[in-house]
Amino acid sequence: MSATGSKLISTGPLSADEAKWTRLIKTTYQDPNGVTRTWEHAERPTRPKGSDIDGVGILAILRKPSGPEIILQKQYRPPLDKVCIEVPAGLVDAGESAEEAAVRELREETGYVGVAGETSMVMFNDPGFCTTNLRMVHVDIDMDLEANRVPKPELEENEFIEVFTVPLAGLWDECKRLEAEGYAIDARVGNLAEGIAVAQKMQL
């Protein structure tokens, strides 16, 4: 499935009664000096009741003889009018744990079947702008499973996702290369790449 070919047609204001995935909020608060201030931000109104997160990001690593490789995706994002380099991710369904959501989303978006392992703390994507949050879930993939030899994504009709892998050791350089080609780099991918690069440099 190719991630390219989409194009931006128009942009314009969104009325509150049209908005399904986003809500704009005006918050009034008091600063440490006792001054009353306001803040504009967005929130996602779709978080399931009882859940502490909106969604999950998925850290899925393929263990290959040549070294570990991370599963990434190319997906067109209309707000940027660019194809973005991302980890598999998605929203949590009602009654679903982060781990269950991660395994489901990985299978749907990439075709890989995995088992959830370690899960991160709750992380906020852009806390000065929106309340959206997630947990990163590490998913182990058994490459001996028949389903993982020729993975078959289960994409919805409005999803156009291109799946590829990158050696973990070279993720930083690959992100730089992809950016130079015009791709947008999702912060989760960029932060992971930078963390690996720092660990390599500092010999941690």
C-alpha positions as a Python dict, from the first residue, in 0.01 Angstrom:
ca = {
    (1, 'M'): (0, 0, 0),
    (2, 'S'): (149, 334, -106),
    (3, 'A'): (138, 632, 131),
    (4, 'T'): (190, 882, -152),
    (5, 'G'): (-62, 1029, -392),
    (6, 'S'): (-279, 1228, -151),
    (7, 'K'): (-301, 1604, -196),
    (8, 'L'): (-438, 1897, 2),
    (9, 'I'): (-749, 2052, -151),
    (10, 'S'): (-846, 2324, 97),
    (11, 'T'): (-835, 2437, 460),
    (12, 'G'): (-1074, 2651, 661),
    (13, 'P'): (-1229, 2710, 1004),
    (14, 'L'): (-1403, 2418, 1176),
    (15, 'S'): (-1721, 2488, 1368),
    (16, 'A'): (-1773, 2316, 1702),
    (17, 'D'): (-2080, 2128, 1580),
    (18, 'E'): (-1880, 1979, 1291),
    (19, 'A'): (-1584, 1868, 1502),
    (20, 'K'): (-1571, 1495, 1575),
    (21, 'W'): (-1209, 1440, 1681),
    (22, 'T'): (-1109, 1777, 1829),
    (23, 'R'): (-1251, 2026, 2076),
    (24, 'L'): (-1107, 2373, 2145),
    (25, 'I'): (-1101, 2477, 2510),
    (26, 'K'): (-1046, 2809, 2690),
    (27, 'T'): (-902, 2748, 3037),
    (28, 'T'): (-880, 3009, 3312),
    (29, 'Y'): (-612, 2957, 3576),
    (30, 'Q'): (-414, 3144, 3839),
    (31, 'D'): (-36, 3173, 3814),
    (32, 'P'): (207, 3159, 4113),
    (33, 'N'): (180, 3538, 4152),
    (34, 'G'): (-197, 3522, 4187),
    (35, 'V'): (-261, 3664, 3842),
    (36, 'T'): (-561, 3522, 3658),
    (37, 'R'): (-474, 3412, 3305),
    (38, 'T'): (-630, 3219, 3021),
    (39, 'W'): (-496, 2944, 2800),
    (40, 'E'): (-622, 2809, 2468),
    (41, 'H'): (-583, 2438, 2403),
    (42, 'A'): (-736, 2139, 2231),
    (43, 'E'): (-861, 1810, 2363),
    (44, 'R'): (-965, 1482, 2206),
    (45, 'P'): (-1327, 1410, 2305),
    (46, 'T'): (-1309, 1040, 2214),
    (47, 'R'): (-1120, 900, 2517),
    (48, 'P'): (-1315, 596, 2643),
    (49, 'K'): (-1480, 629, 2983),
    (50, 'G'): (-1257, 481, 3252),
    (51, 'S'): (-943, 496, 3037),
    (52, 'D'): (-643, 708, 3134),
    (53, 'I'): (-518, 733, 2775),
    (54, 'D'): (-642, 827, 2430),
    (55, 'G'): (-424, 586, 2240),
    (56, 'V'): (-108, 382, 2207),
    (57, 'G'): (216, 397, 2016),
    (58, 'I'): (380, 66, 1934),
    (59, 'L'): (748, -18, 1957),
    (60, 'A'): (772, -335, 1750),
    (61, 'I'): (1117, -479, 1686),
    (62, 'L'): (1204, -756, 1441),
    (63, 'R'): (1499, -961, 1562),
    (64, 'K'): (1702, -1046, 1251),
    (65, 'P'): (2043, -1214, 1212),
    (66, 'S'): (2175, -883, 1076),
    (67, 'G'): (2050, -696, 1383),
    (68, 'P'): (1723, -561, 1529),
    (69, 'E'): (1493, -359, 1302),
    (70, 'I'): (1205, -132, 1402),
    (71, 'I'): (871, -142, 1221),
    (72, 'L'): (777, 203, 1089),
    (73, 'Q'): (506, 345, 868),
    (74, 'K'): (464, 611, 602),
    (75, 'Q'): (126, 783, 620),
    (76, 'Y'): (-3, 1107, 465),
    (77, 'R'): (-110, 1358, 731),
    (78, 'P'): (-339, 1637, 605),
    (79, 'P'): (-245, 1892, 878),
    (80, 'L'): (114, 1880, 752),
    (81, 'D'): (35, 1808, 386),
    (82, 'K'): (323, 1562, 406),
    (83, 'V'): (382, 1191, 437),
    (84, 'C'): (488, 1127, 796),
    (85, 'I'): (728, 865, 931),
    (86, 'E'): (560, 707, 1233),
    (87, 'V'): (548, 408, 1461),
    (88, 'P'): (226, 204, 1437),
    (89, 'A'): (-33, 365, 1663),
    (90, 'G'): (-402, 405, 1726),
    (91, 'L'): (-682, 497, 1961),
    (92, 'V'): (-791, 276, 2250),
    (93, 'D'): (-1138, 123, 2223),
    (94, 'A'): (-1384, 118, 2514),
    (95, 'G'): (-1292, -150, 2769),
    (96, 'E'): (-957, -212, 2601),
    (97, 'S'): (-621, -205, 2779),
    (98, 'A'): (-318, -35, 2629),
    (99, 'E'): (-163, -375, 2564),
    (100, 'E'): (-474, -509, 2389),
    (101, 'A'): (-500, -196, 2176),
    (102, 'A'): (-134, -221, 2074),
    (103, 'V'): (-160, -584, 1962),
    (104, 'R'): (-482, -508, 1770),
    (105, 'E'): (-351, -193, 1602),
    (106, 'L'): (-23, -360, 1505),
    (107, 'R'): (-210, -644, 1337),
    (108, 'E'): (-454, -411, 1161),
    (109, 'E'): (-197, -160, 1036),
    (110, 'T'): (100, -385, 958),
    (111, 'G'): (-26, -745, 953),
    (112, 'Y'): (226, -851, 1217),
    (113, 'V'): (99, -1063, 1506),
    (114, 'G'): (271, -992, 1836),
    (115, 'V'): (257, -1020, 2214),
    (116, 'A'): (258, -710, 2434),
    (117, 'G'): (552, -670, 2666),
    (118, 'E'): (668, -366, 2859),
    (119, 'T'): (441, -60, 2865),
    (120, 'S'): (555, 297, 2926),
    (121, 'M'): (424, 558, 3162),
    (122, 'V'): (147, 789, 3034),
    (123, 'M'): (308, 1037, 2795),
    (124, 'F'): (166, 1365, 2665),
    (125, 'N'): (225, 1453, 2302),
    (126, 'D'): (218, 1834, 2322),
    (127, 'P'): (107, 1943, 2673),
    (128, 'G'): (115, 2316, 2595),
    (129, 'F'): (-133, 2266, 2314),
    (130, 'C'): (-351, 1960, 2378),
    (131, 'T'): (-450, 1699, 2635),
    (132, 'T'): (-386, 1404, 2402),
    (133, 'N'): (-180, 1129, 2563),
    (134, 'L'): (-69, 771, 2511),
    (135, 'R'): (135, 482, 2635),
    (136, 'M'): (411, 325, 2428),
    (137, 'V'): (374, -52, 2425),
    (138, 'H'): (664, -284, 2337),
    (139, 'V'): (535, -570, 2124),
    (140, 'D'): (737, -886, 2070),
    (141, 'I'): (703, -1051, 1727),
    (142, 'D'): (775, -1419, 1673),
    (143, 'M'): (912, -1438, 1318),
    (144, 'D'): (858, -1816, 1316),
    (145, 'L'): (480, -1764, 1308),
    (146, 'E'): (332, -1820, 964),
    (147, 'A'): (135, -1493, 986),
    (148, 'N'): (457, -1296, 1034),
    (149, 'R'): (637, -1440, 734),
    (150, 'V'): (403, -1265, 491),
    (151, 'P'): (213, -1012, 706),
    (152, 'K'): (-123, -896, 570),
    (153, 'P'): (-256, -563, 705),
    (154, 'E'): (-627, -516, 770),
    (155, 'L'): (-660, -151, 669),
    (156, 'E'): (-983, 48, 663),
    (157, 'E'): (-1090, 201, 333),
    (158, 'N'): (-959, 544, 436),
    (159, 'E'): (-619, 417, 552),
    (160, 'F'): (-321, 426, 317),
    (161, 'I'): (-23, 304, 516),
    (162, 'E'): (312, 189, 384),
    (163, 'V'): (501, -40, 623),
    (164, 'F'): (880, -67, 625),
    (165, 'T'): (1162, -151, 866),
    (166, 'V'): (1483, 26, 961),
    (167, 'P'): (1786, -112, 1149),
    (168, 'L'): (1773, 30, 1502),
    (169, 'A'): (2141, 112, 1507),
    (170, 'G'): (2104, 345, 1208),
    (171, 'L'): (1765, 500, 1293),
    (172, 'W'): (1904, 852, 1352),
    (173, 'D'): (2080, 867, 1014),
    (174, 'E'): (1778, 718, 840),
    (175, 'C'): (1549, 983, 993),
    (176, 'K'): (1785, 1254, 872),
    (177, 'R'): (1784, 1101, 524),
    (178, 'L'): (1406, 1072, 514),
    (179, 'E'): (1364, 1431, 630),
    (180, 'A'): (1596, 1548, 352),
    (181, 'E'): (1368, 1363, 106),
    (182, 'G'): (1069, 1566, 228),
    (183, 'Y'): (912, 1335, 484),
    (184, 'A'): (788, 1464, 821),
    (185, 'I'): (929, 1280, 1125),
    (186, 'D'): (686, 1198, 1404),
    (187, 'A'): (823, 1298, 1746),
    (188, 'R'): (800, 944, 1881),
    (189, 'V'): (1026, 820, 1603),
    (190, 'G'): (1262, 1118, 1629),
    (191, 'N'): (1290, 1093, 2008),
    (192, 'L'): (1368, 722, 1990),
    (193, 'A'): (1628, 783, 1718),
    (194, 'E'): (1791, 1059, 1921),
    (195, 'G'): (1792, 844, 2234),
    (196, 'I'): (1970, 565, 2048),
    (197, 'A'): (2219, 813, 1900),
    (198, 'V'): (2292, 964, 2243),
    (199, 'A'): (2334, 617, 2396),
    (200, 'Q'): (2577, 524, 2119),
    (201, 'K'): (2775, 847, 2158),
    (202, 'M'): (2789, 824, 2538),
    (203, 'Q'): (2856, 448, 2523),
    (204, 'L'): (2574, 383, 2769),
}
